[in-house]
Coordinates of C-alpha atoms and ligand atoms in Angstrom, one line a residue:
X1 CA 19.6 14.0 -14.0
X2 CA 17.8 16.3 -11.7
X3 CA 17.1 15.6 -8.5
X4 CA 14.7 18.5 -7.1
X5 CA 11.4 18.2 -6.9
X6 CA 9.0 20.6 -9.3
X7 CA 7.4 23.4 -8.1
X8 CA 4.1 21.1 -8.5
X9 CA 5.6 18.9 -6.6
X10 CA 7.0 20.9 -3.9
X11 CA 4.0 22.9 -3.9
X12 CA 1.7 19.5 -2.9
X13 CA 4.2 18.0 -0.3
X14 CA 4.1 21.9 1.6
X15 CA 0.0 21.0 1.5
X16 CA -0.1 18.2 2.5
X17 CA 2.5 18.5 5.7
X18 CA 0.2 21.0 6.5
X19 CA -3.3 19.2 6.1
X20 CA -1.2 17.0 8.2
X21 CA -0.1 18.6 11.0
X22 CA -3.6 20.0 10.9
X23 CA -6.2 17.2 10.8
X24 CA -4.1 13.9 10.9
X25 CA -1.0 14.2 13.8
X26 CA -3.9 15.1 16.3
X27 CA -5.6 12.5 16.1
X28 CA -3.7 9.8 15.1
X29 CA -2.8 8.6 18.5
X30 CA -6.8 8.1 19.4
X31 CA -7.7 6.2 16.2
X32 CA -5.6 3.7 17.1
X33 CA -6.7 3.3 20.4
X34 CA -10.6 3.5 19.4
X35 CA -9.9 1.6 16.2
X36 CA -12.9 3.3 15.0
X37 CA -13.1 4.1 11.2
X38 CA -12.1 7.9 10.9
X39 CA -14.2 9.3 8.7
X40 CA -12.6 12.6 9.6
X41 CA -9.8 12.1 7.8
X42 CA -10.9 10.8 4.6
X43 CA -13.3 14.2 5.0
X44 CA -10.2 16.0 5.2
X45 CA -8.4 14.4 2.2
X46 CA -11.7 15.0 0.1
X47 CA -11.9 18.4 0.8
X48 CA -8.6 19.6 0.8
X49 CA -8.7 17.5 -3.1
X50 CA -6.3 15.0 -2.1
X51 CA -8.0 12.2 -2.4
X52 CA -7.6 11.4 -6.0
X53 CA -4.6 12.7 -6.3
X54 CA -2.9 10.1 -8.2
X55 CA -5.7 9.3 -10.4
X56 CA -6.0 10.8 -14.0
X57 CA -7.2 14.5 -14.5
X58 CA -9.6 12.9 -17.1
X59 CA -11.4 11.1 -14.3
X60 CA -11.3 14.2 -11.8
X61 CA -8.0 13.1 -10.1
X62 CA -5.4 15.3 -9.4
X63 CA -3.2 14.0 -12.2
X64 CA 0.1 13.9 -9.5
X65 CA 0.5 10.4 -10.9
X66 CA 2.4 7.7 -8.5
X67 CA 5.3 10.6 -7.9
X68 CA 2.6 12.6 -6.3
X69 CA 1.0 10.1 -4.2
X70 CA 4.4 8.4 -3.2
X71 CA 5.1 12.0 -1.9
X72 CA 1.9 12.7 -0.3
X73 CA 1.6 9.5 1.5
X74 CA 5.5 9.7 2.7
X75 CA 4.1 12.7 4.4
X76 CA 1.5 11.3 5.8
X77 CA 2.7 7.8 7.2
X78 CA 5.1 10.0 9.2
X79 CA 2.1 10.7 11.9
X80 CA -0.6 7.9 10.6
X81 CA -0.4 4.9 8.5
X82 CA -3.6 4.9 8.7
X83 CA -4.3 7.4 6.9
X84 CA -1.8 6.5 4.7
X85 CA -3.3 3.4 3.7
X86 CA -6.7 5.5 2.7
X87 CA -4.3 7.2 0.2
X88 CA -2.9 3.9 -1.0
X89 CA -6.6 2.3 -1.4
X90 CA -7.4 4.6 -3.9
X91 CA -4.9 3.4 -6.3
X92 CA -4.9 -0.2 -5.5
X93 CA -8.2 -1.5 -6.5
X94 CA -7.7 1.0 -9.3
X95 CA -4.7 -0.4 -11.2
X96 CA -5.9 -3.0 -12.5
X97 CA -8.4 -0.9 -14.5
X98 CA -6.2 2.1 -15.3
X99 CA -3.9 -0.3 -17.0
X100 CA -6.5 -3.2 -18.5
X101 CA -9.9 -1.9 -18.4
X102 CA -12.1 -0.1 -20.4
X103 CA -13.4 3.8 -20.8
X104 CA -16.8 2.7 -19.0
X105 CA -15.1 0.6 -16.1
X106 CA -13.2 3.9 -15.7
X107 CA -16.1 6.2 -15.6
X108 CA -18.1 4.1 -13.6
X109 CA -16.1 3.2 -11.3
X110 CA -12.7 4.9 -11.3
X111 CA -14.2 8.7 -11.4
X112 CA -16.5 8.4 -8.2
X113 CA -13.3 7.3 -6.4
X114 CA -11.4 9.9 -7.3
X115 CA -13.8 12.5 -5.8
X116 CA -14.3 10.7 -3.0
X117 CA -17.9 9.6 -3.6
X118 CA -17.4 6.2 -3.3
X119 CA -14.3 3.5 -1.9
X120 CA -13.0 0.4 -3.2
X121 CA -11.3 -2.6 -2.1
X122 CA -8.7 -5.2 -3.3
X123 CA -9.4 -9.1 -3.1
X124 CA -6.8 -11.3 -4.1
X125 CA -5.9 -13.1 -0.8
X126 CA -7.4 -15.8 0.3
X127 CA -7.1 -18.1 3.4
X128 CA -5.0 -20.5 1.7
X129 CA -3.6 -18.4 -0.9
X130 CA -1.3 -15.3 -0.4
X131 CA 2.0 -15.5 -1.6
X132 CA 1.0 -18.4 -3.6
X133 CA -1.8 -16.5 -5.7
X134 CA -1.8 -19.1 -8.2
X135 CA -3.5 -21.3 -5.4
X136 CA -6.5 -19.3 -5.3
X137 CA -10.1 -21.0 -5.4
X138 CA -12.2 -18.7 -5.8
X139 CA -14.1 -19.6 -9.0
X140 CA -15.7 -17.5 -11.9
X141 CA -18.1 -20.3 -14.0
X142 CA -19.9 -18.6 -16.9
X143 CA -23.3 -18.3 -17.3
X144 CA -24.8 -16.9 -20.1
X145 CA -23.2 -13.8 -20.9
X146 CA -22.2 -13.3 -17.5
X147 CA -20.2 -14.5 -14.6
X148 CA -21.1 -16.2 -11.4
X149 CA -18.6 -15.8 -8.5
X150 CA -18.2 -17.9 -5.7
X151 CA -15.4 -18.0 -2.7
X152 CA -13.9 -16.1 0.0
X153 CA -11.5 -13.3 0.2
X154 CA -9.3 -12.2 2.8
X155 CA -7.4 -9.7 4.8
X156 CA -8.6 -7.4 2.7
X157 CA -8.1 -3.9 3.8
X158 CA -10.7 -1.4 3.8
X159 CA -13.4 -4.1 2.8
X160 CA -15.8 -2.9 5.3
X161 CA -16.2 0.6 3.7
X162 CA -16.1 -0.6 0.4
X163 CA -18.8 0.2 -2.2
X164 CA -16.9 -2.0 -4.8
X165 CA -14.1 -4.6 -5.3
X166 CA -11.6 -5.8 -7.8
X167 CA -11.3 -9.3 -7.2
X168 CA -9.9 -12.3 -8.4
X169 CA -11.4 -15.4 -9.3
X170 CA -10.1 -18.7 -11.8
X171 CA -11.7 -18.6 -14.8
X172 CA -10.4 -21.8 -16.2
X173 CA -12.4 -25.4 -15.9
X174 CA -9.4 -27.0 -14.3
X175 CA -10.0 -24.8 -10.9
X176 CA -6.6 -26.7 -10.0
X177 CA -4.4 -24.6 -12.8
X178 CA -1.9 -23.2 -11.8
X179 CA -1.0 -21.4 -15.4
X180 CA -1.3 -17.1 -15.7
X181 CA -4.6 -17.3 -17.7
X182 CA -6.3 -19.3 -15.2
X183 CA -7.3 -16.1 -13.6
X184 CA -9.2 -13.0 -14.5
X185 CA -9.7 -9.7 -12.8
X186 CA -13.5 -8.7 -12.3
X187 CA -15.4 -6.0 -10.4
X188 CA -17.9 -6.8 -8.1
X189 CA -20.4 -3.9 -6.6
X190 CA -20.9 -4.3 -2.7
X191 CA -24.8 -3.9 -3.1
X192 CA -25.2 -7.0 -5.4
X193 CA -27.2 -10.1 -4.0
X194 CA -24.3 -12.9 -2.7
X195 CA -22.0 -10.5 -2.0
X196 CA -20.9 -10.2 2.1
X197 CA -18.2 -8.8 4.3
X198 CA -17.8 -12.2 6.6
X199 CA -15.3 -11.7 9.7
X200 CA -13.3 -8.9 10.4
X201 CA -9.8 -9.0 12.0
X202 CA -8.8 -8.0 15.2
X203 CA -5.0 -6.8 13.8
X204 CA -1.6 -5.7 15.5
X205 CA -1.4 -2.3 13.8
X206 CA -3.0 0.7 11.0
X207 CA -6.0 0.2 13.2
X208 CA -9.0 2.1 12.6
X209 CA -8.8 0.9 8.5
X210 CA -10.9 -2.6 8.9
X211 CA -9.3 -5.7 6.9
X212 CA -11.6 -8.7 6.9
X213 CA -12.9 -11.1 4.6
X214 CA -15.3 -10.7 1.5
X215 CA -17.5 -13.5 1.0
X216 CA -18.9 -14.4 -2.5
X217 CA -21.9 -16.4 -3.2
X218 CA -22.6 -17.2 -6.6
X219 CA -22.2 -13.3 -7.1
X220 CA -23.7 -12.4 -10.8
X221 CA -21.1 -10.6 -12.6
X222 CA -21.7 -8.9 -16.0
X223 CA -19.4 -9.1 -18.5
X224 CA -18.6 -5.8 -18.8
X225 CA -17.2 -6.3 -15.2
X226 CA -14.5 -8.1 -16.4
X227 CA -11.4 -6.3 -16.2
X228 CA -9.6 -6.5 -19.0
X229 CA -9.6 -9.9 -21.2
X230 CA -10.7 -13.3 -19.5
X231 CA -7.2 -14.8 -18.2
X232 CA -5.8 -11.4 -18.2
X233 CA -4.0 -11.6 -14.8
X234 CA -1.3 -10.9 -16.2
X235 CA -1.7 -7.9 -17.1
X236 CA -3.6 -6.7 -13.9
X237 CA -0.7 -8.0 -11.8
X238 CA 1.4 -4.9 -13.5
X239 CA -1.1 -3.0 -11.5
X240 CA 0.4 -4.4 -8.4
X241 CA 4.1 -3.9 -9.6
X242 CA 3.2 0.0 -10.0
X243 CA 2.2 0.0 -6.9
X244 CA 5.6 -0.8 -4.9
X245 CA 6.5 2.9 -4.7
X246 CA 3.3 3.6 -3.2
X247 CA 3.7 1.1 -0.4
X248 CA 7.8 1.9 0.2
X249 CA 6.3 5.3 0.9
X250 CA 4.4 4.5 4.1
X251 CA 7.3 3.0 5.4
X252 CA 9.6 5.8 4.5
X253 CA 7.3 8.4 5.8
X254 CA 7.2 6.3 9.1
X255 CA 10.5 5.6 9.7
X256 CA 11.2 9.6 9.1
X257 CA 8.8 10.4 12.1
X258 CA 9.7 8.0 13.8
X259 CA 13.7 9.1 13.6
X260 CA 12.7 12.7 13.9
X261 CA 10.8 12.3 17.2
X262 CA 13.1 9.7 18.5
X263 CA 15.6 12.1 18.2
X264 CA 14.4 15.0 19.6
X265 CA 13.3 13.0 22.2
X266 CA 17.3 11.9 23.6
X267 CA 18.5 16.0 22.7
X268 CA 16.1 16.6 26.0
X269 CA 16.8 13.4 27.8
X270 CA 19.4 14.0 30.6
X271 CA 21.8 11.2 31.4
X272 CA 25.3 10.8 32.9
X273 CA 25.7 14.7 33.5
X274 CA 24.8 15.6 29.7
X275 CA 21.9 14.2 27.3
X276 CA 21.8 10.7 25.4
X277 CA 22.2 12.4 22.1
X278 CA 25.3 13.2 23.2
X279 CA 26.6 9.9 23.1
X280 CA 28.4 8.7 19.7
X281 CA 26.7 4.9 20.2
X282 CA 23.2 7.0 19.8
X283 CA 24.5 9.9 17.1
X284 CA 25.9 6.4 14.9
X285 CA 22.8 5.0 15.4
X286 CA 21.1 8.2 14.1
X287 CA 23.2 8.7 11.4
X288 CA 23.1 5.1 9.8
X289 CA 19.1 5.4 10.1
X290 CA 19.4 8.8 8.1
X291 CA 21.4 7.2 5.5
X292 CA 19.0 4.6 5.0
X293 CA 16.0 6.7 5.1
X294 CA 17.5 9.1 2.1
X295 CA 18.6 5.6 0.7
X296 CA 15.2 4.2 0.5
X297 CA 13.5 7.9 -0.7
X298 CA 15.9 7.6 -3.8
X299 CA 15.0 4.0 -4.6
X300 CA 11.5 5.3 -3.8
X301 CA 11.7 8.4 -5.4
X302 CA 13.1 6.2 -8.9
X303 CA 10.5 3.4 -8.9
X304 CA 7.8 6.1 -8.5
X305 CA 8.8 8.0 -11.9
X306 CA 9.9 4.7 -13.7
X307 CA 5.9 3.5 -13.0
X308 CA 4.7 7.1 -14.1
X309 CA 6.5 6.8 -17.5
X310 CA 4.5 3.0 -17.7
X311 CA 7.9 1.1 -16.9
X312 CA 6.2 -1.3 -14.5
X313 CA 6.9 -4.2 -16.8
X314 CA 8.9 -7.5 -16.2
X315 CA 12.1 -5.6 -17.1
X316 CA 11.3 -2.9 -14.2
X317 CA 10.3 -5.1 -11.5
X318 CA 13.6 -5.6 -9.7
X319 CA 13.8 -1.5 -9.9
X320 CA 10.1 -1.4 -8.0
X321 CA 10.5 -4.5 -5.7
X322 CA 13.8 -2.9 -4.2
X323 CA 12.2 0.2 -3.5
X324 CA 9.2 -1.9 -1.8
X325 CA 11.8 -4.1 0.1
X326 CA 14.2 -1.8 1.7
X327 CA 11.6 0.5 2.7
X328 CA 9.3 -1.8 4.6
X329 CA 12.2 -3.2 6.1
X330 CA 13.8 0.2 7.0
X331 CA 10.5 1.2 8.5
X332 CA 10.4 -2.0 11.1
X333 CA 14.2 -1.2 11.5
X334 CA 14.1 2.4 12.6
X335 CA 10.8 2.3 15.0
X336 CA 12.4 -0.9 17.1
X337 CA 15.4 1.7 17.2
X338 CA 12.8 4.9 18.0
X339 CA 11.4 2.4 20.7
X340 CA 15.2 1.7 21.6
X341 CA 16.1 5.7 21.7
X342 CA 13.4 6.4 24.0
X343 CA 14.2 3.3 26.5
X344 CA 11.0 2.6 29.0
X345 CA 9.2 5.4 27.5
X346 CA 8.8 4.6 23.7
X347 CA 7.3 1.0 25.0
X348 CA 4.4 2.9 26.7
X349 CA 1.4 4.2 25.3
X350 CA 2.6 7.9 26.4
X351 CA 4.7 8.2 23.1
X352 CA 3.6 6.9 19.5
X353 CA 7.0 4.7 19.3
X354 CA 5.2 1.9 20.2
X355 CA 2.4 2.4 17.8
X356 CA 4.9 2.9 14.9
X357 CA 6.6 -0.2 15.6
X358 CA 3.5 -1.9 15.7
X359 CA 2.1 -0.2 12.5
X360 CA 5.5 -0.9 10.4
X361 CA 5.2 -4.6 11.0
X362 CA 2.5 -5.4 8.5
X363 CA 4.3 -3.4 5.7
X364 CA 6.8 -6.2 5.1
X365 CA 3.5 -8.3 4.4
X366 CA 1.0 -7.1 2.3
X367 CA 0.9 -6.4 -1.1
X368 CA 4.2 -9.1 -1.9
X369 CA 6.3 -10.2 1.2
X370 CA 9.4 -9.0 1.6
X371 CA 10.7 -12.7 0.5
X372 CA 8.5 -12.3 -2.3
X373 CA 10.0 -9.1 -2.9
X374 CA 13.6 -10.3 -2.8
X375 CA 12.7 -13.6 -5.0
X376 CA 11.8 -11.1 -7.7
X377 CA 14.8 -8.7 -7.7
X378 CA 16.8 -12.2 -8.1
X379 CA 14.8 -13.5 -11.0
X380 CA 15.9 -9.9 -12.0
X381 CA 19.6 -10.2 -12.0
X382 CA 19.4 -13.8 -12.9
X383 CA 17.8 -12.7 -16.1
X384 CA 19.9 -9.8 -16.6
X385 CA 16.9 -7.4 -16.6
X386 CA 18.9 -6.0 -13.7
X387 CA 22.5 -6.1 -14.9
X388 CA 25.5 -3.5 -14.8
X389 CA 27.7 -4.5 -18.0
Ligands
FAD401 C1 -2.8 -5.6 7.3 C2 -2.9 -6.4 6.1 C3 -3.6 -5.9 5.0 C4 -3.8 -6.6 3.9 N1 -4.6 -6.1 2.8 C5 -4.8 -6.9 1.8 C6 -5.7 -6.5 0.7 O1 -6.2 -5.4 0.7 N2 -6.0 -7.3 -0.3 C7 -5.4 -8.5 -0.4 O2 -5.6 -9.2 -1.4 N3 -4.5 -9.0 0.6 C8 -4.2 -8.2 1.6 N4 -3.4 -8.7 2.6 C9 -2.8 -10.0 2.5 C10 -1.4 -10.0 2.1 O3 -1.3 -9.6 0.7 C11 -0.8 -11.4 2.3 O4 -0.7 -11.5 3.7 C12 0.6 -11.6 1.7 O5 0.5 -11.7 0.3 C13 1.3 -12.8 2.2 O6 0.4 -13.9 2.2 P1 0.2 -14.8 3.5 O7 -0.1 -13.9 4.6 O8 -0.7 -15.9 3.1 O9 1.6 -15.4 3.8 P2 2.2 -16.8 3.2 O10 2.2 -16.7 1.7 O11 1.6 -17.9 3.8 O12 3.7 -16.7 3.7 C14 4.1 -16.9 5.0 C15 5.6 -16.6 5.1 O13 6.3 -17.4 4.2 C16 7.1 -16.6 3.3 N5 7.1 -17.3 2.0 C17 6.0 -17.6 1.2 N6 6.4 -18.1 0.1 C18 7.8 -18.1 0.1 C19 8.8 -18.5 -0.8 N7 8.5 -18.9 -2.0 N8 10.1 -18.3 -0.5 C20 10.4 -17.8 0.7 N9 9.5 -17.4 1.7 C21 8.2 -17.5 1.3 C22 6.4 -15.3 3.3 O14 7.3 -14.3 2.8 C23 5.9 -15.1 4.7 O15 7.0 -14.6 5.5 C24 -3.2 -7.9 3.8 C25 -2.4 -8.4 4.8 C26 -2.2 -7.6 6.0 C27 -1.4 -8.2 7.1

């Protein structure tokens, strides 16, 4: 067992603190506020070869696999998870096809990505349908050789900057099945006729990254579009289980700034003829935070190598929900308590506390709820996959 990082490794977390500190920390504060799509930082990222970092060397990614990326994006949720999420998008839509599609669907559309020519989006959500995927109603009818798409999509992040979209759609004539191989994965290019971003939400937090809705109107799909086998959602779902790590690590990389700044915030604050961090109510409070946050980077740090070695199979989901879980959690958890820390000040707009706290909220959502989360580590243990004899 070794617990240090490689020099690789090491190497890319020093560059990417520093691209942070850099480019992102300034400006993090203002794209919230504007909301505004910053193209800045995805500039940044590009140049500085970040950007497809966790995609394979074969396709012009870095090759840091989901270690790498889990790293980079811990460092830089800690000043925007924003930013973070721009990270994230390059693997998500990607999964799916790294795992079930073919050498084509990788060139074509995996490799652009991964130089930062083009962007991608996600669409499995729909307005009735989010935990409950199987409830989808989005429909895929053949016709001829190919596919014709129709339904809405929503909540899907970065859908407005898109150029292409994994996205889900039954594939079975009962549209009421609720059975695995009801669905198929297929990708759908912005540019082709029926295909429309519809409303775009006005959301709480990670502002300045767009989710909205993708409408789809009889969209002509080719067959070589489809993503993997027809009915394979199966196997794209792995996709999403390799990507627990990837979320945890926004959360971890907020909750450490937000814990860092918090406290260096109450060493200055005077109070009571000394300063708050003088207090033992405040240091506990520190301390148990700390613990969680080194807590969460080893069930991060774990999941994160398990889905680089391919172990993001039934028998390794309880091991990648955890890490998905506890982090999101942690990260609501320790920027209520930065907000705490810093009393009347973290609630104004002068500090980022209150941004934090508003930008760690959705991270117990999206990509499984937490309660989805937790029902999977129990089917885990029930099932023994998760078992200590
Ligand atoms: C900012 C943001 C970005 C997003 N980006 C994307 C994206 O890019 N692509 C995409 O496809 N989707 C995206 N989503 C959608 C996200 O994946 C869904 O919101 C999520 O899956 C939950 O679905 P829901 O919102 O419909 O909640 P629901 O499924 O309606 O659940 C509501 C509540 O009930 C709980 N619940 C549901 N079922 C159970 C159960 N069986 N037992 C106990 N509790 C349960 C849930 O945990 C939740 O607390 C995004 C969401 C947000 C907020």
């Amino acid at each position: 067992m070794d617990f240090e990082l490689s020099e690789e490794l090491s190497t890319l977390q020093k560059t990417v603190r520093r691209l942070v500190a850099d480019k992102i920390a300034p400006r993090a504060r203002e794209v919230d506020r504007s909301g505004e799509y910053p193209q800045d930082f995805f500039d940044a990222f590009r140049d500085a070869g970040v950007i497809g970092l966790g995609l394979p060397t074969d396709l012009g990614g870095g090759g840091a696999g989901i270690l790498g990326l889990t790293l980079a994006i811990e460092e830089v949720a800690k000043a925007s998870n924003t930013a973070a999420l721009m990270l994230l998008l390059t693997r998500l839509p990607t999964s799916p096809i790294l795992i079930a599609g073919s050498d084509a669907q990788k060139q074509k559309y995996v490799a652009p990505l991964a130089t930062g020519e083009v962007r991608a989006g996600f669409g499995l959500s729909e307005p009735q349908a989010g935990s409950d995927v199987m409830g989808m109603r989005t429909r895929a009818v053949r016709d001829g050789d190919d596919w014709l798409l129709t339904g809405t999509k929503c909540w899907m992040s970065g859908v407005v900057q898109a150029d292409w979209y994994t996205v889900f759609a039954k594939t079975s004539e009962d549209p009421a099945a609720r059975n695995h191989d009801s669905i198929s994965a297929f990708i759908v290019e912005r540019s082709w006729e029926g295909v429309t971003v519809g409303n775009v939400d006005r959301k709480m937090g990670v502002k300045g990254v767009d989710t909205g809705e993708l409408l789809l109107d009889k969209v002509r799909v080719p067959a070589e579009n489809v993503i993997g086998e027809i009915g394979g959602f199966r196997l794209c779902m792995l996709g999403l289980n390799a990507m627990r790590p990837i979320v945890a690590a926004r959360g971890i990389g907020l909750a450490e700034g937000a814990l860092m700044y918090a406290t260096e915030y109450v060493k200055q604050r005077a109070a009571f003829g000394t300063t708050i961090a003088d207090f033992q109510g405040i240091q506990w409070a520190i301390a148990k935070m700390a613990t969680e946050i080194e807590a969460a980077r080893l069930l991060t740090d774990r999941a994160a190598w398990l889905a680089d070695q391919g172990r993001y199979t039934k028998e390794w989901v309880p091991y990648l929900s955890m890490a998905k879980y506890y982090a999101s959690e942690l990260a609501v958890r320790a920027s209520g308590l930065a907000v705490q820390m810093l009393g009347a000040a973290g609630y104004m707009e002068d500090h980022p506390t209150e941004q934090w706290y508003r930008d760690a909220r959705q991270l117990t959502i999206v990509e499984g709820t937490s309660q989805v989360q937790l029902g999977l580590i129990a089917k885990g243990v029930l099932d023994h996959d998760l078992w200590w004899d």
